Amino acid sequence: MSTGTDPLAPLAQLPGVPDAVAEVRKAVDRLYGHRVMRRRAAEVTSESALRGARASAALAGADWPLEEVRRRSDFSADQESRTVGAALRIAAEAGQLLSVWRHSPLQVLARLHLLAVGDADAAAGRPRQAGEAADALFPLDLDAAEGIGVEAAPGGPAAELPPAPGAEEVAARLDQLSRLLVARAEGQGVGTPALVVASVVHGELLALRPFASHNGVIARAAQRIVLIAEGLDPKSICPAEVGLAELGTDAYRRALAGYLAGTPEGLAAWIGHCGRALRLGTRESTAVCEAMQRGMV
């Protein structure tokens, strides 16, 4: 496979996507050039993981203040606590899974699910089987087995997100996604920008909802791993989850509806949304760097 035959390459040329890629690259480079990054990069990475986990849990319905997440040690009391705990455990280990991701993305996804639910769960680490339903992606979703009504645009007509695919389709599409990512790790199709690849992985995992639970948190963690693997954010200091939360769940749903529609306009809108979220994440970490520089952290 050459760059020219990379199946993701056409997405990079959709209207608005080159600009989104360039804007993200500029924002990330500016953050990496911050003087704090020369001596306290590990601290910025840790803070980014914490803030990203808090935001990812908030998108899943557990919207806790950052300081509450920071001070808590027990995350087993109720469903919200377990959601926050799952997001924190995934964030803490995601950056350590890069070597496995390069040759076995599906193994990493299984590990992320195991981290989320714990090894006492019989379904831990395995995709849904025939007849098993997926969880809701957003706090206000209807039954996850049904179509989910969302607004296609502010004030526009309602759009239906399709139900989660069945187990057989999930397995086939996960295998296809894994093959594509492994090929990229082997140096094939490397011309497609990291933002595009990460957006596709993120969107595809939200579309498939491959596990019975925690699919949103896992999809967002996978996006972060791709950004590391593709070299855009090697130190994992750009918490796109923070940006997604700041943009809001309504915008997140609308953008996902575009990805699922599969139209050029919808795909471009989804990539653009992921790009905006990533830029907001870099702004968050820039603020952390500025606070460190002033001695406030």
mmCIF file of N, CA and C in Angstrom, residues 157-213:
data_model
loop_
_atom_site.group_PDB
_atom_site.id
_atom_site.type_symbol
_atom_site.label_atom_id
_atom_site.label_comp_id
_atom_site.label_asym_id
_atom_site.label_seq_id
_atom_site.Cartn_x
_atom_site.Cartn_y
_atom_site.Cartn_z
ATOM 1 N N PRO A 157 -33.973 19.659 11.258
ATOM 2 C CA PRO A 157 -34.762 18.469 11.506
ATOM 3 C C PRO A 157 -33.988 17.440 12.311
ATOM 4 N N ALA A 158 -34.712 16.578 13.008
ATOM 5 C CA ALA A 158 -34.069 15.540 13.802
ATOM 6 C C ALA A 158 -33.440 14.502 12.885
ATOM 7 N N ALA A 159 -32.301 13.984 13.294
ATOM 8 C CA ALA A 159 -31.629 12.914 12.568
ATOM 9 C C ALA A 159 -31.563 11.698 13.468
ATOM 10 N N GLU A 160 -31.608 10.540 12.894
ATOM 11 C CA GLU A 160 -31.530 9.318 13.673
ATOM 12 C C GLU A 160 -30.154 8.693 13.533
ATOM 13 N N LEU A 161 -29.466 8.517 14.651
ATOM 14 C CA LEU A 161 -28.250 7.721 14.620
ATOM 15 C C LEU A 161 -28.684 6.259 14.528
ATOM 16 N N PRO A 162 -28.060 5.494 13.682
ATOM 17 C CA PRO A 162 -28.461 4.097 13.549
ATOM 18 C C PRO A 162 -28.132 3.313 14.809
ATOM 19 N N PRO A 163 -28.786 2.183 15.004
ATOM 20 C CA PRO A 163 -28.450 1.343 16.159
ATOM 21 C C PRO A 163 -27.050 0.768 16.020
ATOM 22 N N ALA A 164 -26.495 0.331 17.121
ATOM 23 C CA ALA A 164 -25.177 -0.302 17.083
ATOM 24 C C ALA A 164 -25.241 -1.549 16.215
ATOM 25 N N PRO A 165 -24.232 -1.777 15.394
ATOM 26 C CA PRO A 165 -24.230 -2.974 14.537
ATOM 27 C C PRO A 165 -24.216 -4.256 15.364
ATOM 28 N N GLY A 166 -24.592 -5.360 14.735
ATOM 29 C CA GLY A 166 -24.533 -6.653 15.388
ATOM 30 C C GLY A 166 -23.114 -7.149 15.543
ATOM 31 N N ALA A 167 -22.963 -8.211 16.313
ATOM 32 C CA ALA A 167 -21.638 -8.715 16.670
ATOM 33 C C ALA A 167 -20.818 -9.104 15.445
ATOM 34 N N GLU A 168 -21.433 -9.693 14.445
ATOM 35 C CA GLU A 168 -20.692 -10.141 13.273
ATOM 36 C C GLU A 168 -20.122 -8.966 12.501
ATOM 37 N N GLU A 169 -20.924 -7.932 12.319
ATOM 38 C CA GLU A 169 -20.435 -6.741 11.623
ATOM 39 C C GLU A 169 -19.358 -6.038 12.429
ATOM 40 N N VAL A 170 -19.542 -5.982 13.743
ATOM 41 C CA VAL A 170 -18.541 -5.362 14.604
ATOM 42 C C VAL A 170 -17.195 -6.056 14.435
ATOM 43 N N ALA A 171 -17.200 -7.390 14.472
ATOM 44 C CA ALA A 171 -15.946 -8.144 14.344
ATOM 45 C C ALA A 171 -15.266 -7.868 13.011
ATOM 46 N N ALA A 172 -16.054 -7.826 11.936
ATOM 47 C CA ALA A 172 -15.475 -7.603 10.606
ATOM 48 C C ALA A 172 -14.880 -6.199 10.494
ATOM 49 N N ARG A 173 -15.599 -5.201 10.987
ATOM 50 C CA ARG A 173 -15.111 -3.833 10.859
ATOM 51 C C ARG A 173 -13.937 -3.558 11.790
ATOM 52 N N LEU A 174 -13.931 -4.180 12.970
ATOM 53 C CA LEU A 174 -12.777 -4.044 13.853
ATOM 54 C C LEU A 174 -11.536 -4.651 13.209
ATOM 55 N N ASP A 175 -11.704 -5.784 12.567
ATOM 56 C CA ASP A 175 -10.575 -6.422 11.881
ATOM 57 C C ASP A 175 -10.052 -5.522 10.763
ATOM 58 N N GLN A 176 -10.959 -4.913 10.018
ATOM 59 C CA GLN A 176 -10.556 -4.010 8.939
ATOM 60 C C GLN A 176 -9.811 -2.804 9.487
ATOM 61 N N LEU A 177 -10.328 -2.239 10.572
ATOM 62 C CA LEU A 177 -9.680 -1.089 11.193
ATOM 63 C C LEU A 177 -8.295 -1.472 11.705
ATOM 64 N N SER A 178 -8.196 -2.629 12.338
ATOM 65 C CA SER A 178 -6.913 -3.086 12.860
ATOM 66 C C SER A 178 -5.891 -3.263 11.745
ATOM 67 N N ARG A 179 -6.309 -3.853 10.626
ATOM 68 C CA ARG A 179 -5.393 -4.054 9.506
ATOM 69 C C ARG A 179 -4.889 -2.715 8.962
ATOM 70 N N LEU A 180 -5.778 -1.755 8.887
ATOM 71 C CA LEU A 180 -5.384 -0.439 8.390
ATOM 72 C C LEU A 180 -4.341 0.196 9.315
ATOM 73 N N LEU A 181 -4.565 0.103 10.631
ATOM 74 C CA LEU A 181 -3.659 0.736 11.587
ATOM 75 C C LEU A 181 -2.304 0.030 11.623
ATOM 76 N N VAL A 182 -2.321 -1.300 11.538
ATOM 77 C CA VAL A 182 -1.053 -2.031 11.518
ATOM 78 C C VAL A 182 -0.262 -1.693 10.263
ATOM 79 N N ALA A 183 -0.948 -1.577 9.132
ATOM 80 C CA ALA A 183 -0.273 -1.195 7.893
ATOM 81 C C ALA A 183 0.384 0.170 8.030
ATOM 82 N N ARG A 184 -0.293 1.105 8.685
ATOM 83 C CA ARG A 184 0.289 2.431 8.894
ATOM 84 C C ARG A 184 1.518 2.340 9.785
ATOM 85 N N ALA A 185 1.446 1.502 10.825
ATOM 86 C CA ALA A 185 2.591 1.347 11.722
ATOM 87 C C ALA A 185 3.786 0.762 11.002
ATOM 88 N N GLU A 186 3.527 0.013 9.935
ATOM 89 C CA GLU A 186 4.603 -0.582 9.133
ATOM 90 C C GLU A 186 5.087 0.367 8.034
ATOM 91 N N GLY A 187 4.568 1.591 8.052
ATOM 92 C CA GLY A 187 5.045 2.599 7.114
ATOM 93 C C GLY A 187 4.251 2.711 5.849
ATOM 94 N N GLN A 188 3.067 2.112 5.801
ATOM 95 C CA GLN A 188 2.240 2.180 4.604
ATOM 96 C C GLN A 188 1.139 3.221 4.809
ATOM 97 N N GLY A 189 0.946 4.065 3.830
ATOM 98 C CA GLY A 189 -0.104 5.071 3.925
ATOM 99 C C GLY A 189 0.182 6.171 4.916
ATOM 100 N N VAL A 190 1.466 6.491 5.113
ATOM 101 C CA VAL A 190 1.824 7.433 6.164
ATOM 102 C C VAL A 190 1.559 8.886 5.794
ATOM 103 N N GLY A 191 1.092 9.148 4.580
ATOM 104 C CA GLY A 191 0.873 10.526 4.184
ATOM 105 C C GLY A 191 -0.383 11.143 4.761
ATOM 106 N N THR A 192 -1.327 10.350 5.222
ATOM 107 C CA THR A 192 -2.565 10.886 5.765
ATOM 108 C C THR A 192 -2.303 11.532 7.116
ATOM 109 N N PRO A 193 -2.771 12.757 7.341
ATOM 110 C CA PRO A 193 -2.484 13.453 8.606
ATOM 111 C C PRO A 193 -3.034 12.735 9.823
ATOM 112 N N ALA A 194 -2.337 12.914 10.933
ATOM 113 C CA ALA A 194 -2.721 12.260 12.183
ATOM 114 C C ALA A 194 -4.139 12.619 12.605
ATOM 115 N N LEU A 195 -4.538 13.872 12.413
ATOM 116 C CA LEU A 195 -5.882 14.281 12.803
ATOM 117 C C LEU A 195 -6.932 13.447 12.085
ATOM 118 N N VAL A 196 -6.725 13.176 10.819
ATOM 119 C CA VAL A 196 -7.688 12.404 10.043
ATOM 120 C C VAL A 196 -7.752 10.967 10.554
ATOM 121 N N VAL A 197 -6.594 10.359 10.774
ATOM 122 C CA VAL A 197 -6.554 8.972 11.252
ATOM 123 C C VAL A 197 -7.220 8.870 12.627
ATOM 124 N N ALA A 198 -6.866 9.779 13.535
ATOM 125 C CA ALA A 198 -7.433 9.740 14.887
ATOM 126 C C ALA A 198 -8.935 9.953 14.852
ATOM 127 N N SER A 199 -9.400 10.843 13.986
ATOM 128 C CA SER A 199 -10.838 11.105 13.883
ATOM 129 C C SER A 199 -11.587 9.875 13.392
ATOM 130 N N VAL A 200 -11.001 9.168 12.428
ATOM 131 C CA VAL A 200 -11.642 7.968 11.901
ATOM 132 C C VAL A 200 -11.697 6.874 12.963
ATOM 133 N N VAL A 201 -10.616 6.665 13.677
ATOM 134 C CA VAL A 201 -10.612 5.647 14.733
ATOM 135 C C VAL A 201 -11.645 5.994 15.800
ATOM 136 N N HIS A 202 -11.665 7.224 16.212
ATOM 137 C CA HIS A 202 -12.628 7.716 17.197
ATOM 138 C C HIS A 202 -14.060 7.493 16.704
ATOM 139 N N GLY A 203 -14.343 7.947 15.492
ATOM 140 C CA GLY A 203 -15.688 7.829 14.948
ATOM 141 C C GLY A 203 -16.109 6.386 14.732
ATOM 142 N N GLU A 204 -15.191 5.562 14.242
ATOM 143 C CA GLU A 204 -15.532 4.164 13.972
ATOM 144 C C GLU A 204 -15.852 3.419 15.267
ATOM 145 N N LEU A 205 -15.113 3.673 16.329
ATOM 146 C CA LEU A 205 -15.378 2.991 17.592
ATOM 147 C C LEU A 205 -16.694 3.474 18.211
ATOM 148 N N LEU A 206 -17.019 4.750 18.040
ATOM 149 C CA LEU A 206 -18.326 5.223 18.489
ATOM 150 C C LEU A 206 -19.440 4.591 17.659
ATOM 151 N N ALA A 207 -19.188 4.414 16.380
ATOM 152 C CA ALA A 207 -20.192 3.810 15.499
ATOM 153 C C ALA A 207 -20.429 2.347 15.855
ATOM 154 N N LEU A 208 -19.352 1.625 16.128
ATOM 155 C CA LEU A 208 -19.460 0.184 16.370
ATOM 156 C C LEU A 208 -19.932 -0.146 17.779
ATOM 157 N N ARG A 209 -19.537 0.695 18.747
ATOM 158 C CA ARG A 209 -19.821 0.376 20.151
ATOM 159 C C ARG A 209 -19.506 -1.100 20.402
ATOM 160 N N PRO A 210 -18.231 -1.487 20.260
ATOM 161 C CA PRO A 210 -17.894 -2.906 20.241
ATOM 162 C C PRO A 210 -18.075 -3.638 21.563
ATOM 163 N N PHE A 211 -18.108 -2.893 22.664
ATOM 164 C CA PHE A 211 -18.228 -3.542 23.971
ATOM 165 C C PHE A 211 -19.606 -3.270 24.576
ATOM 166 N N ALA A 212 -19.910 -4.000 25.608
ATOM 167 C CA ALA A 212 -21.208 -3.821 26.254
ATOM 168 C C ALA A 212 -21.257 -2.538 27.083
ATOM 169 N N SER A 213 -20.094 -1.983 27.415
ATOM 170 C CA SER A 213 -20.063 -0.784 28.260
ATOM 171 C C SER A 213 -18.812 0.031 27.966
#
